[in-house]
Coordinates of C-alpha atoms in Angstrom, one line a residue:
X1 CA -7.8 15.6 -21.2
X2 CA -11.1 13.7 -21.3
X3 CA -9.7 11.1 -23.1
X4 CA -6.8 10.2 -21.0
X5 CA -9.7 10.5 -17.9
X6 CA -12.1 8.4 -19.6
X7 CA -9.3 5.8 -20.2
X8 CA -8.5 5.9 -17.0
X9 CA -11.9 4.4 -16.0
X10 CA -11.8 1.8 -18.7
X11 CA -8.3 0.7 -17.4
X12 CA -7.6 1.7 -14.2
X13 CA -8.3 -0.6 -10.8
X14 CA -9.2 1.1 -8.0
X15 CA -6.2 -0.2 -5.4
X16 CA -3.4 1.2 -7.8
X17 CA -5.6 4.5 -8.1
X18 CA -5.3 4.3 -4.0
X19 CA -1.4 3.5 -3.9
X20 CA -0.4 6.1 -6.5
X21 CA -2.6 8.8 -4.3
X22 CA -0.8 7.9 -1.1
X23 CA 2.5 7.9 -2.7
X24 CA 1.4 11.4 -4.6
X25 CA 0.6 12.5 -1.0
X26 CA 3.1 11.5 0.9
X27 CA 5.9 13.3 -1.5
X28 CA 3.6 16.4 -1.1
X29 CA 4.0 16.0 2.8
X30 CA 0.1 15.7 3.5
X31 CA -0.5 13.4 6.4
X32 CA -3.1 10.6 6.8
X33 CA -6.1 12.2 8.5
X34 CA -6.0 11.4 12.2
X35 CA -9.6 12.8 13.5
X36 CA -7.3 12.6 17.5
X37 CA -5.4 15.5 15.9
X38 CA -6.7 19.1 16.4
X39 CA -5.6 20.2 13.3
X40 CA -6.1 18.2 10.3
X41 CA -5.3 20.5 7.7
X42 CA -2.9 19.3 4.7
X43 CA -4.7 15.8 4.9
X44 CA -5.7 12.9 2.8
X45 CA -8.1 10.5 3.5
X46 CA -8.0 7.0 1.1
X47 CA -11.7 4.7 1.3
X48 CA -11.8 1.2 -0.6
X49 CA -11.7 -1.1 2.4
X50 CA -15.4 -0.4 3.8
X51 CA -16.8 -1.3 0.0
X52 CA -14.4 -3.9 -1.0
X53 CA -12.3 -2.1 -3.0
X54 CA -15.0 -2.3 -5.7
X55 CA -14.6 1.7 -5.2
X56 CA -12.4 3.7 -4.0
X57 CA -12.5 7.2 -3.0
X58 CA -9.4 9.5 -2.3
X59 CA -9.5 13.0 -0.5
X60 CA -7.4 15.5 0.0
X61 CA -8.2 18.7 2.9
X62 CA -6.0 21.4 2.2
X63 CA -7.5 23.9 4.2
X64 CA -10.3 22.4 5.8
X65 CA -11.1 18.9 6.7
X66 CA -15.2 19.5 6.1
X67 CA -16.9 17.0 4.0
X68 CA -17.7 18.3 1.1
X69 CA -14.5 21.2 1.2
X70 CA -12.0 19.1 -0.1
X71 CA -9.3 20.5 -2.4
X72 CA -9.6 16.6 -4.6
X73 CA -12.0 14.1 -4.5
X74 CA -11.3 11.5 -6.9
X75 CA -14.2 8.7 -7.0
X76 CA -13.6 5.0 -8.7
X77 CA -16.0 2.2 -9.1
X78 CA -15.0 -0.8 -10.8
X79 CA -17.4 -3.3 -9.7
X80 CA -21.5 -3.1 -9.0
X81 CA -21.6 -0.2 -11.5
X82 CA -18.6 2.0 -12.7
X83 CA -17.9 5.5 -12.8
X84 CA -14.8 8.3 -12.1
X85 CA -15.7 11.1 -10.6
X86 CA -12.9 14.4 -9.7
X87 CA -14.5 16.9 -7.9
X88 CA -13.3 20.1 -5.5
X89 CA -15.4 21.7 -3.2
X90 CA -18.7 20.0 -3.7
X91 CA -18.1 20.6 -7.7
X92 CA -17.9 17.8 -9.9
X93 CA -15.0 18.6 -13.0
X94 CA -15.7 15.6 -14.6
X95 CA -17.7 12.3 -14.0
X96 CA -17.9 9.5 -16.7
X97 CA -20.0 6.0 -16.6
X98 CA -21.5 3.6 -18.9
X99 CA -23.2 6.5 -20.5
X100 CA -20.4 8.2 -21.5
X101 CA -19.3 11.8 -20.1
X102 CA -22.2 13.2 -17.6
X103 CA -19.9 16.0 -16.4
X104 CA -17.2 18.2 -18.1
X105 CA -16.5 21.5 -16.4
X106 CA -13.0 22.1 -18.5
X107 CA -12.0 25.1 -16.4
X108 CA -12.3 23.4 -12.9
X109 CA -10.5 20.5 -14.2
X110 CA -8.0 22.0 -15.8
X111 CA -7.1 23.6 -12.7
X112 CA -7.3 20.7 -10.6
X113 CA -5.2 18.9 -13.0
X114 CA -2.6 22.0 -13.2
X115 CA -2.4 21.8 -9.0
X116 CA -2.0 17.6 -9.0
X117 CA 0.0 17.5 -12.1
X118 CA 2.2 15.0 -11.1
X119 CA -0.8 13.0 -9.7
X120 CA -2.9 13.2 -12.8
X121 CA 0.4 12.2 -15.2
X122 CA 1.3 8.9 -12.5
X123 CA -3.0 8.1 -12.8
X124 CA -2.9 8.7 -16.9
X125 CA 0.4 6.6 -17.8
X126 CA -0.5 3.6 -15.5

């Protein structure tokens, strides 16, 4: 698990990690978050324009679209430093940088990876 993660960061480029996420939520049904909607539940939000693409962070709201509430957070920077982050609720699963692993919580991932599966196995064979 951490090494298909870690490779991942080596190899992957942050506007592939953004079009497999949209295409990931879009078979799941989640919509684009629309902050004119009322209810923007079962949303996903996608950020690389605003820094370049040199990172790109994905979120998905299941239940609530409060910052730091997200059912996935999945942070990439390629450029300007580089690092992958996956995170739920505020948590951080796993993070990796130049360093090497600074965070492994192998229960929270494995979860998050059991509820994306078909995300995580599109992200780990690109």
């Amino acid at each position: 698990m951490k090494d298909r993660l870690t490779t991942l960061w080596k190899m992957g480029e942050t506007k592939s990690v953004a079009h497999i996420f949209e295409e990931y939520m879009n078979v799941q049904g989640a919509r684009k978050l629309d902050r004119r909607r009322k209810d923007n539940s079962n949303t996903y939000l996608i950020d690389g324009k605003s820094a370049g693409w040199n990172r790109v962070e994905c979120y998905y709201h299941r239940d609530s679209e409060v910052f730091a509430e997200e059912d996935l957070l999945i942070a990439l920077r390629k450029r300007a430093g580089s690092y992958l982050i996956i995170a739920r609720k505020g948590v951080r699963a796993f993070e990796v940088d130049y360093d090497g692993i600074k965070h492994y919580d192998e229960k929270l991932l494995k979860e998050i990876m059991q509820d994306h599966k078909l995300l995580f196995d599109a992200l780990v064979t690109e």
